Coordinates of C-alpha atoms and ligand atoms in Angstrom, one line a residue:
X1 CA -48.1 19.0 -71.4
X2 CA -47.3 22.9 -72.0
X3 CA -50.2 25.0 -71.0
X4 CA -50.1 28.8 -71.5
X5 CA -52.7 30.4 -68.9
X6 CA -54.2 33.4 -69.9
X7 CA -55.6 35.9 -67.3
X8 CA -56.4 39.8 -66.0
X9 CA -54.8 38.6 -62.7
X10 CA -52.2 36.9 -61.0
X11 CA -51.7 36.8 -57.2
X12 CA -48.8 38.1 -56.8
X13 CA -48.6 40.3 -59.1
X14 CA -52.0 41.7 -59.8
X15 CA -55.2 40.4 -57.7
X16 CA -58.7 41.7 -57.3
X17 CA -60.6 38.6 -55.8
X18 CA -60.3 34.9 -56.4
X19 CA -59.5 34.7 -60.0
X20 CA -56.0 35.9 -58.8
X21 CA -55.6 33.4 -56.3
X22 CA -56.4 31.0 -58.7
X23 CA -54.6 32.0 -61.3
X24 CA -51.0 32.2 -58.9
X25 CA -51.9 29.0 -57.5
X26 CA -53.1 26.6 -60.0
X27 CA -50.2 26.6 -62.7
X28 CA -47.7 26.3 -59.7
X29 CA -49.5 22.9 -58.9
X30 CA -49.5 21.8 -62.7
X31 CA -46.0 22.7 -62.8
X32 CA -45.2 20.5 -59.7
X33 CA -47.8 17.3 -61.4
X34 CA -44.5 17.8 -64.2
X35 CA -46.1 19.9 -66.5
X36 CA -45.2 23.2 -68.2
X37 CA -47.4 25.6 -67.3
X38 CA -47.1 29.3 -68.2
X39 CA -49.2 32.7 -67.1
X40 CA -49.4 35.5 -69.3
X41 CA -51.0 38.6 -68.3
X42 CA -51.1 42.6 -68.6
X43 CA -48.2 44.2 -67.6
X44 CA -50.1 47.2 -64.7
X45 CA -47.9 49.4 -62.8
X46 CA -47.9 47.1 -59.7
X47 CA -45.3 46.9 -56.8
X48 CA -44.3 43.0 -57.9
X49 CA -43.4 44.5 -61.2
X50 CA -41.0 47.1 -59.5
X51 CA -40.0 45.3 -57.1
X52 CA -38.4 42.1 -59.7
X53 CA -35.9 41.5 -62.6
X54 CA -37.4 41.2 -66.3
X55 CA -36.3 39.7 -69.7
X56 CA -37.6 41.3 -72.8
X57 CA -38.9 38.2 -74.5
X58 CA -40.9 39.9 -77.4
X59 CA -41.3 43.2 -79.3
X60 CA -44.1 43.5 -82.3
X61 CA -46.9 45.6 -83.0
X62 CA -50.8 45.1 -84.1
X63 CA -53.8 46.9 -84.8
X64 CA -56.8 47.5 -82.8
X65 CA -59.3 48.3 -85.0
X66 CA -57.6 50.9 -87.3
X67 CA -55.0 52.0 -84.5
X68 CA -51.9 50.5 -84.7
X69 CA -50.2 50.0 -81.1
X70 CA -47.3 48.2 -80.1
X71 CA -46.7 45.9 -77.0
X72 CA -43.4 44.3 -75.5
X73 CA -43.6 41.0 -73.4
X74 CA -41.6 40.5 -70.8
X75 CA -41.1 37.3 -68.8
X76 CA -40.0 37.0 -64.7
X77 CA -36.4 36.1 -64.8
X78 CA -35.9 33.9 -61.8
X79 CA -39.1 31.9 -62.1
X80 CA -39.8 32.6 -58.1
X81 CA -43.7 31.7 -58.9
X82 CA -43.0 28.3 -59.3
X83 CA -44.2 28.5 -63.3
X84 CA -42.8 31.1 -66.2
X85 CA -44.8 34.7 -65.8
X86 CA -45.2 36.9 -68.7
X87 CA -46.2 40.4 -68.8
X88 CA -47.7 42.0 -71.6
X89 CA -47.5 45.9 -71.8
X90 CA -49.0 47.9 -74.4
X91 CA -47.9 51.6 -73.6
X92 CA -50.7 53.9 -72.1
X93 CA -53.4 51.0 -71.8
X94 CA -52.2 48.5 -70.0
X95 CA -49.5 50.1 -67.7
X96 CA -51.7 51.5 -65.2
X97 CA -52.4 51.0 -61.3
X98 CA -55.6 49.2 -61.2
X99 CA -56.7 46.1 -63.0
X100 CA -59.9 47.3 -63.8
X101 CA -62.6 50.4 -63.5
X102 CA -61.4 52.6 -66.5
X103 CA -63.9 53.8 -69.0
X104 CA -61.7 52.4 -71.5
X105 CA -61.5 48.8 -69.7
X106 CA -62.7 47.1 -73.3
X107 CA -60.3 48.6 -75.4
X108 CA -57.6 47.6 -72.6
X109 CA -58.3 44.1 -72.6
X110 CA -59.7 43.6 -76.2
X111 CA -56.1 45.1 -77.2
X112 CA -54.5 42.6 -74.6
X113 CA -56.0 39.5 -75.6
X114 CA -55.0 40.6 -79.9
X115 CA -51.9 40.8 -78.7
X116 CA -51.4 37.7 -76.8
X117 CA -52.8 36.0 -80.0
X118 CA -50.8 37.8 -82.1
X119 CA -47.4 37.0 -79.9
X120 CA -48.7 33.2 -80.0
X121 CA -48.7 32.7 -83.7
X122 CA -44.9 33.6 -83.7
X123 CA -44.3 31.1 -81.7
X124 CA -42.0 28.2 -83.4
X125 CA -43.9 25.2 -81.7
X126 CA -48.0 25.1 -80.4
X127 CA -48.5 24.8 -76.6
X128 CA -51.2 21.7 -75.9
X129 CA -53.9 23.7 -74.4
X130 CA -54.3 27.4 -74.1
X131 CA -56.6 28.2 -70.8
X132 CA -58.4 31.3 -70.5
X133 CA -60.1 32.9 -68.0
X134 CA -63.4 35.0 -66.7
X135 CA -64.7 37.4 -70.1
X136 CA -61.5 39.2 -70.1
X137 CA -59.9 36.4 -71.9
X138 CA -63.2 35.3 -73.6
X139 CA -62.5 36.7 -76.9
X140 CA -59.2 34.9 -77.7
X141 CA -60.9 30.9 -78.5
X142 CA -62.4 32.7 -81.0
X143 CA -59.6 34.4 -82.9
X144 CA -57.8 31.7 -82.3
X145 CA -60.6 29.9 -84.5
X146 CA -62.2 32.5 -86.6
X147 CA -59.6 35.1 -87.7
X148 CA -58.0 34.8 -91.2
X149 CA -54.5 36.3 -89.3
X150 CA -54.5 33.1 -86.7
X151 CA -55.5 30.1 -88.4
X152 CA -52.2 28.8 -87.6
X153 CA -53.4 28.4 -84.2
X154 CA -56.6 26.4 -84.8
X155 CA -55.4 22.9 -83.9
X156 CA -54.7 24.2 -80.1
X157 CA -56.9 22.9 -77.6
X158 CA -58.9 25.6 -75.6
X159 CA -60.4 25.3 -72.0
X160 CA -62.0 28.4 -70.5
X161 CA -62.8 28.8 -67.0
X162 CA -65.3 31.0 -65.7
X163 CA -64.3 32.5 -62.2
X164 CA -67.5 34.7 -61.9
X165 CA -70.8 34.7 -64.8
X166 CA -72.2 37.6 -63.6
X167 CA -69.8 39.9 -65.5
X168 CA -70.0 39.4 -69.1
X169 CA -67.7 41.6 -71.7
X170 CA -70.3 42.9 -73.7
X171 CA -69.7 45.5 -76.5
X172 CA -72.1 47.0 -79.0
X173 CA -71.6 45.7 -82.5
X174 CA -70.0 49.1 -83.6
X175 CA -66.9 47.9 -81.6
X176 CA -66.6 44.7 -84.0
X177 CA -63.9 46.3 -86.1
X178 CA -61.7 46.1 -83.0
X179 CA -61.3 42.7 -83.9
X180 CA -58.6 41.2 -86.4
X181 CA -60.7 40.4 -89.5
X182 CA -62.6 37.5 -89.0
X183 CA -65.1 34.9 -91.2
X184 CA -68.2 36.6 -91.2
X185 CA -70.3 34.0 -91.4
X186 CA -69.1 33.2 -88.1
X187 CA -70.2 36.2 -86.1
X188 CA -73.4 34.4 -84.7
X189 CA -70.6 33.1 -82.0
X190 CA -69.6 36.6 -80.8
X191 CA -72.8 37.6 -80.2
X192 CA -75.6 36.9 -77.4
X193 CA -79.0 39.0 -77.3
X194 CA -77.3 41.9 -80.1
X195 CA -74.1 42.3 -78.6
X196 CA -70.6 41.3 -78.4
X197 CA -70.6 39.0 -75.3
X198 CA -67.2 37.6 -74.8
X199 CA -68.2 35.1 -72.0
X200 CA -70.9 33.4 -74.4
X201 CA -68.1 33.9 -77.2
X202 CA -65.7 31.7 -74.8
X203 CA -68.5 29.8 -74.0
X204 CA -69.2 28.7 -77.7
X205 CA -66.1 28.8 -79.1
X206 CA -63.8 27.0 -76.0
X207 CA -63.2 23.4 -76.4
X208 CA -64.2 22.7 -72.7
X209 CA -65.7 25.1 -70.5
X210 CA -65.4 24.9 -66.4
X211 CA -66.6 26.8 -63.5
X212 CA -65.1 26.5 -59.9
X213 CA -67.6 24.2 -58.5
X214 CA -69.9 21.8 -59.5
X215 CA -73.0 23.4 -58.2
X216 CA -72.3 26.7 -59.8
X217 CA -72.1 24.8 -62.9
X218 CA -75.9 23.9 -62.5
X219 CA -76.7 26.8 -61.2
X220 CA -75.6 28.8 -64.2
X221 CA -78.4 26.6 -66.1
X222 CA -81.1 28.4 -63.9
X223 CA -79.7 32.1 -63.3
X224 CA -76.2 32.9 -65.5
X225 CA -77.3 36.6 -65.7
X226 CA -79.1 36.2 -69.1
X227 CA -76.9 33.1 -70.4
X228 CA -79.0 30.4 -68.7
X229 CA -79.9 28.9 -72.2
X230 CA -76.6 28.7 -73.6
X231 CA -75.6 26.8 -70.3
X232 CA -78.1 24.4 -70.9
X233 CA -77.7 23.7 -74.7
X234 CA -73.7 23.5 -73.6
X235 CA -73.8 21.5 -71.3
X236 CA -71.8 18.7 -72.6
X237 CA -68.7 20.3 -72.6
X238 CA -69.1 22.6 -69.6
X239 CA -67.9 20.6 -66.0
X240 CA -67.3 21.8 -62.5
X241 CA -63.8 21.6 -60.6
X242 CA -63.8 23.0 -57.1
X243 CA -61.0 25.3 -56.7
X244 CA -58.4 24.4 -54.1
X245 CA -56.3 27.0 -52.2
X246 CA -52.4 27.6 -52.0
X247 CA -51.7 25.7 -48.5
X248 CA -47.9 27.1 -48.6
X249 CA -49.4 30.9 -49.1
X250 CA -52.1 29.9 -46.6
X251 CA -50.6 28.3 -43.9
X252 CA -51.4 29.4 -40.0
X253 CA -47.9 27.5 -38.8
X254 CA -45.7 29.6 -41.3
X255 CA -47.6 32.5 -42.4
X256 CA -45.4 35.4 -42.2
X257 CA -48.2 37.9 -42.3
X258 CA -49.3 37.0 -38.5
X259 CA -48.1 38.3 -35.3
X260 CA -48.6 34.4 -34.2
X261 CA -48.4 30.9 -35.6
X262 CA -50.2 28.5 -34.6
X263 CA -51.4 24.9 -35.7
X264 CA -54.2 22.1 -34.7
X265 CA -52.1 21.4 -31.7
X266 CA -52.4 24.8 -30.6
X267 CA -55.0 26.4 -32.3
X268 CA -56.8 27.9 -28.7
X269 CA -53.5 29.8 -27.8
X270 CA -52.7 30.6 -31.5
X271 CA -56.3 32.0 -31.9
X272 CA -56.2 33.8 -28.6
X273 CA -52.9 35.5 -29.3
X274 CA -54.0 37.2 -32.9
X275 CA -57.3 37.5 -31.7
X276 CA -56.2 39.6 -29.2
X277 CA -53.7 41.9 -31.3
X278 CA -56.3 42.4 -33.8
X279 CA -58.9 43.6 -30.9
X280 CA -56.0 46.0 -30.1
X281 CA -56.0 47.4 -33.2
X282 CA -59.3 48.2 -33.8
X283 CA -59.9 49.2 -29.7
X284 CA -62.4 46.0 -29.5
X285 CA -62.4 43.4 -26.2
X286 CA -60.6 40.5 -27.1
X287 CA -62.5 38.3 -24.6
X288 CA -66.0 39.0 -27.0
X289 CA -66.9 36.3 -30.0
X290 CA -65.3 38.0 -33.2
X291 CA -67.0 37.6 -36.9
X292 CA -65.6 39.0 -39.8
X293 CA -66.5 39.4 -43.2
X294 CA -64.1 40.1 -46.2
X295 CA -64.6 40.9 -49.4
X296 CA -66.6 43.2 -51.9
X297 CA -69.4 45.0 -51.0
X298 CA -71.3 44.4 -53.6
X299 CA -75.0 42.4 -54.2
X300 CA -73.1 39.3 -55.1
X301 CA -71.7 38.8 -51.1
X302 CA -75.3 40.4 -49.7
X303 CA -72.9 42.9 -48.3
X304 CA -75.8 45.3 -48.1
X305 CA -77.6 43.5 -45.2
X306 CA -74.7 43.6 -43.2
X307 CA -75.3 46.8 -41.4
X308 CA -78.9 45.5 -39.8
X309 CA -77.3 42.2 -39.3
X310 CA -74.6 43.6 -37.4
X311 CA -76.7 46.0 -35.5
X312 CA -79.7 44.2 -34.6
X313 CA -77.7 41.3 -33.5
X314 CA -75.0 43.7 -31.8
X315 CA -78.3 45.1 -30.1
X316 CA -79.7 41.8 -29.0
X317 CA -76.3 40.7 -27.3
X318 CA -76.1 43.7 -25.2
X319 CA -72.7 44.0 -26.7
X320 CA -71.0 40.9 -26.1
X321 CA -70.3 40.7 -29.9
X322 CA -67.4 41.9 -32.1
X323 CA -67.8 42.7 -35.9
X324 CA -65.1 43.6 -38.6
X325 CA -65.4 43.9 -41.9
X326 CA -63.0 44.5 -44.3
X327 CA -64.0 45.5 -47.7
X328 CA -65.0 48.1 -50.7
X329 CA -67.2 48.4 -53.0
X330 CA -71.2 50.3 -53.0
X331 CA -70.0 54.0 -51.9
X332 CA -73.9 54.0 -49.9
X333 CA -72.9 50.6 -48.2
X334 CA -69.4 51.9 -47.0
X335 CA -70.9 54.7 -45.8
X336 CA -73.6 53.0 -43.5
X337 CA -70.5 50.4 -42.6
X338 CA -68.5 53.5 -41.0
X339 CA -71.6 55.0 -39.9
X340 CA -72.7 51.6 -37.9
X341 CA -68.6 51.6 -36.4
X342 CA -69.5 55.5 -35.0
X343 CA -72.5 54.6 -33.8
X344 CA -71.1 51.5 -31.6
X345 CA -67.5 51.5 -31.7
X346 CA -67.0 49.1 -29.1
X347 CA -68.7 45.9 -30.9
X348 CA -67.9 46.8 -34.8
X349 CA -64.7 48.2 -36.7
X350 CA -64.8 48.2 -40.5
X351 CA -61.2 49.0 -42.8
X352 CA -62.8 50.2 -46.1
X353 CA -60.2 49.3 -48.9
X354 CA -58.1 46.3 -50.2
X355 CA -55.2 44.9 -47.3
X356 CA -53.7 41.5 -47.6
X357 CA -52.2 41.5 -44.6
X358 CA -55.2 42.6 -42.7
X359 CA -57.2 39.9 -44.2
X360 CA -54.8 37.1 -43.1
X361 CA -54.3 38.1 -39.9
X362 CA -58.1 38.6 -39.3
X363 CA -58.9 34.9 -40.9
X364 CA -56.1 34.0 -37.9
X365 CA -57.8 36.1 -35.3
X366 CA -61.7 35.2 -35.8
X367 CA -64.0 32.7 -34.4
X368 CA -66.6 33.1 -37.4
X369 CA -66.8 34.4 -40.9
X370 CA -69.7 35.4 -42.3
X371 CA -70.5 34.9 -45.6
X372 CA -74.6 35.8 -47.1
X373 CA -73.4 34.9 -50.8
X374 CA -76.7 35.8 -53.1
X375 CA -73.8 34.3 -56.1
X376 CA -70.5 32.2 -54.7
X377 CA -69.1 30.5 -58.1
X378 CA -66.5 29.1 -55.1
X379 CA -65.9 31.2 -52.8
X380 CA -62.0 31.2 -51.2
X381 CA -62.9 33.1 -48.1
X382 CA -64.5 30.0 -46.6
X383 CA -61.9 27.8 -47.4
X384 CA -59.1 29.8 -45.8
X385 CA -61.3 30.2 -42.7
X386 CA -61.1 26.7 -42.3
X387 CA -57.5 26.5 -42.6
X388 CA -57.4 29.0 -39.8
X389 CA -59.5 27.1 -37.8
X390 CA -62.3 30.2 -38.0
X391 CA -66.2 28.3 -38.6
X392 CA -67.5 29.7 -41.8
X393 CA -71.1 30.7 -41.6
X394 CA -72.2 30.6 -45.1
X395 CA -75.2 30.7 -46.9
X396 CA -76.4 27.3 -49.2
X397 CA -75.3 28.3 -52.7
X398 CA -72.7 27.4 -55.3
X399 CA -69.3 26.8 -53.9
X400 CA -70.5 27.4 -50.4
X401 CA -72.6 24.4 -50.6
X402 CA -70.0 22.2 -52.3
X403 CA -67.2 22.8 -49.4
X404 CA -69.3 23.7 -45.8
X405 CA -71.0 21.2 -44.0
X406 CA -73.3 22.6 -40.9
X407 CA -72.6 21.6 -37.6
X408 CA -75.8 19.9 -37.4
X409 CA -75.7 17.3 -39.8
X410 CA -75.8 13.9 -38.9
X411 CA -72.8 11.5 -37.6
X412 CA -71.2 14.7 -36.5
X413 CA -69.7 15.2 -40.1
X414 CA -70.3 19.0 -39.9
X415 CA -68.3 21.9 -38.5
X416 CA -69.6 25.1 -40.4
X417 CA -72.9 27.0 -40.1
X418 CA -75.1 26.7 -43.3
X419 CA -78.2 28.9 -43.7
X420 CA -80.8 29.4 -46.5
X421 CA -80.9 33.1 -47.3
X422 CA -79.2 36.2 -48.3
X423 CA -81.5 37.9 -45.5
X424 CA -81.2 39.6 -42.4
X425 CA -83.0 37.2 -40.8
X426 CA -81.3 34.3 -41.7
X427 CA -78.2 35.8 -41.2
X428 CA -79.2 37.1 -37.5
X429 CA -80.5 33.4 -37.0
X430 CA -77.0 32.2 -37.9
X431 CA -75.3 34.2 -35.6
X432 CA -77.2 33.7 -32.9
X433 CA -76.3 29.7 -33.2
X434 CA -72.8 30.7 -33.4
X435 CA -73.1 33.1 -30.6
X436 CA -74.8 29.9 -28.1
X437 CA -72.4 27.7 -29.7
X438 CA -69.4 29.9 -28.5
X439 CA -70.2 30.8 -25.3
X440 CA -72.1 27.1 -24.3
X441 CA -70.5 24.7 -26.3
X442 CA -66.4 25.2 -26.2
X443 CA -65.5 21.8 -26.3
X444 CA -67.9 20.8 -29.7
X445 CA -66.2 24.2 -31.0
X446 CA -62.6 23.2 -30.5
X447 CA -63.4 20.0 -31.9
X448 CA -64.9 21.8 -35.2
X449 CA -61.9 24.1 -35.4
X450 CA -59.6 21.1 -35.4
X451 CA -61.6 19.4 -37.8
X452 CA -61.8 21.8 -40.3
X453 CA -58.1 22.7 -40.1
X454 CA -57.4 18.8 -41.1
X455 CA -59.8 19.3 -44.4
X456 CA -57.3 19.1 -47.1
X457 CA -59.0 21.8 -49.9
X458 CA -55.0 22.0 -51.6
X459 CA -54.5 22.3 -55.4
X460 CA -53.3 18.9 -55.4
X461 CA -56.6 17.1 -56.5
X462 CA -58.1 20.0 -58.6
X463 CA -54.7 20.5 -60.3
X464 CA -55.0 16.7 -61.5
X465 CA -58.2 17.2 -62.4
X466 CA -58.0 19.8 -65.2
X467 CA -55.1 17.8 -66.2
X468 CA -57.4 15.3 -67.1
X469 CA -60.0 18.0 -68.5
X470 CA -56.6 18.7 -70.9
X471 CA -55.9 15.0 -72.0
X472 CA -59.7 14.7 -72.4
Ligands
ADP501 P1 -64.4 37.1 -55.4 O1 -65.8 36.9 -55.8 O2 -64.2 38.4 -54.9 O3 -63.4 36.6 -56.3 P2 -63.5 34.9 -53.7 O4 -64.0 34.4 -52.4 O5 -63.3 33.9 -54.8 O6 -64.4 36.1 -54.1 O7 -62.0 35.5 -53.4 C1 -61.9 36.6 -52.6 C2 -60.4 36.8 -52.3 O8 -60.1 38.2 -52.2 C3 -59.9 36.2 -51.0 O9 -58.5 35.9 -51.1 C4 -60.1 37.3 -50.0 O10 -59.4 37.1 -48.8 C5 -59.7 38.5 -50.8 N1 -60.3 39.8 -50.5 C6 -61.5 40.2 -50.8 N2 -61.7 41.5 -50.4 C7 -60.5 41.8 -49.8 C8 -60.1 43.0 -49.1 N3 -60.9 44.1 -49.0 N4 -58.9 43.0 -48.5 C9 -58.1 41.9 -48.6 N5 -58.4 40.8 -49.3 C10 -59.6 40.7 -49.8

């Protein structure tokens, strides 16, 4: 099967949160199941870009709206992904530093996804399925359907994936024009409550719909950020496929990012070692429990009840706690973050900003992640804690549910903490199980740790499975 991939990010080459990881990760797996699977995304100044040797594949130019731009695609000459990688630039739009947060972020991508569309119809032969991804992509099912220009590419097959359903692509109705001219009659399917929505767009107009776990799928039905009732009358073509994670990027015997490998065999040592180079680092005692938490701080990950989490509980242990958290996000919430690490520097460091290498060698170095999800479509974090042999402490929701078992379930099946809800309390409540678990219980903990480190949460089955979605 050929399958052309469609996304705003690609780890390597551009990532903001999972949908990267996914996006680097998946098609590498379909290639190895003996498919051809391809990623095309927008070409932004990034170092990979620099940093590796291009083809020009394609030149042409379109319109958005009444502007006429032009845009070149250029493919990754050696193929060191694992799967062909396309960039498409479109001068002064796309080329820039970040992936997202410009004001003009909808012309950006609207223009990206005409011109992939556009690029596709020259093609001599049709690729079997074209897969989108999150709202950035949302709009091309429906060109590829509804647009005089592209009826050529009707007969494809399209699967969209939504990553996260909180963010949405709207645009007001005077943007419309944007769009390649399209059957009129036909507009009910860009729209949802008077706008342009180009999730429920993707929604409607894909041929299968997916999110990256199966609870989040039924979840959607009840909270989907206004779209709860297009889930439900959907439903028959929208499934759930737990994301896996790359096991060669995310490896603890091979990963080149930490001071110290280590496997199940000698995951105390291995542990110890980063633990304790980390600690240096941030001027924390290495011989303390250490949680983390990583990502955005943002309402989605409860990042705002970190800092009386951290505190109270940091108060109630007399110090014998260590926090870090690496993240960005709320300016209010970084700032109370920093403020907490001046306050008591000795039990809690925070690195405000994006650092890849930081976050593997703190995944390596910690005894617990925390992880208050309000929303977790999947949720990665967790999964590469328990690669690293670090217990995730995560709250009952969406992908979180679907991949952590707690400790105390029965037949000793668990090895993660689970707790209810995005609160303070709870999350306290969590910690202080981990904290009596740690310093009362070593043996049940190295037991977890080894256990978790066995789960196998590779691409391997979840590649299979949207292979099947495909032939389906
Ligand atoms: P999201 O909702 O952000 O996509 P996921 O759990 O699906 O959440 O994926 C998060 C990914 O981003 C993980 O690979 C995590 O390690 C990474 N990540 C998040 N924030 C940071 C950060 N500040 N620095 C480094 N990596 C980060």
């Amino acid at each position: 099967m050929e399958i052309v991939h469609i996304s705003a990010e690609c780890y390597p080459v551009a990532k903001a949160g999972g949908l990267g990881d996914v996006v680097g990760a998946l098609p590498k797996y379909q290639q190895q199941l003996g498919h051809l699977a391809k990623v095309v995304m927008p070409m932004y100044r990034s170092k990979y870009l620099y940093n590796h040797e291009w083809e020009l594949v394609h030149e042409s130019g379109t319109y958005l709206g009444n502007t006429w731009f032009r845009y070149a695609v250029i493919k990754e000459k050696t193929n060191e992904l694992g799967f062909d990688l396309y960039l498409l630039d479109i001068n002064g739009l796309l080329d820039r530093e970040k992936v997202y947060g410009y004001d003009d972020d909808t012309e950006r991508f609207t223009a990206f996804q005409i011109a992939v569309v556009h690029w596709l119809a020259t093609w001599e032969h049709r690729p079997d399925v074209v897969h989108v991804h999150d709202h950035h992509t949302g709009l091309i099912p429906f060109m590829m359907k509804y647009c005089y220009a592209y009826q050529s590419l009707r007969s494809i097959k399209t699967v969209f994936t939504i990553h996260n359903g909180q963010y949405q692509g709207w645009m007001g109705w005077n943007k419309s024009h944007y769009l390649p001219s399209f059957d009129n009659w036909k507009s009910g399917m860009l729209e949802w409550k008077d706008s342009i929505n180009a999730l429920a767009a993707a929604v409607k107009c894909a041929d299968k719909v997916t999110t990256v776990s199966q609870s989040y799928m039924e979840e959607l039905r009840i909270q989907a950020n206004g779209l709860e009732d297009l889930f439900e009358y959907e439903k028959g073509k929208c499934s759930g496929i737990l994301n896996g994670i790359d096991t060669e990027v995310w490896d603890p015997e091979t990963d080149p990012l930490l001071p110290y490998n280590y496997g199940i065999a000698d995951v105390v040592e291995g542990k110890e070692l980063n633990k304790k180079s980390v600690c240096q680092h941030f001027g924390l005692d290495a011989d303390k429990p250490l949680f983390i938490f990583i990502g955005r701080l943002v309402g989605e990950k409860a990042a705002e009840i970190l800092p009386s989490a951290i505190g109270e509980a940091a108060a109630e242990f007399n110090g014998a706690l260590n926090f870090i958290v690496l993240g960005s996000g709320d300016p209010k919430l970084e700032y109370e973050l920093q403020a907490l690490q001046e306050l008591i520097p000795n039990q809690m460091s925070c690195y405000i900003g994006y650092n890849e290498k930081l976050a593997h060698q703190l995944y390596a170095a910690a005894d617990f992640l925390l992880m208050p999800s309000r929303v977790e479509p999947c949720g990665l974090n967790q999964m590469y804690a328990l690669r690293y042999g670090t217990v995730p402490m995560v709250r009952n929701t969406g992908g979180l549910r679907d991949t952590v078992i707690d400790i105390g379930a029965p037949n000793f099946t668990g090895y993660g903490l689970v707790f209810e809800h995005p609160s303070v309390g709870d999350l306290k409540h969590a910690i202080h199980r981990a904290a009596s678990w740690y310093f009362e219980k070593p043996d049940i903990l190295l037991a977890a740790r080894q256990k978790m480190m066995a789960i196998d949460n590779s691409w391997t089955k979840s590649a299979a499975a949207y292979i099947d979605l495909y032939k389906s």
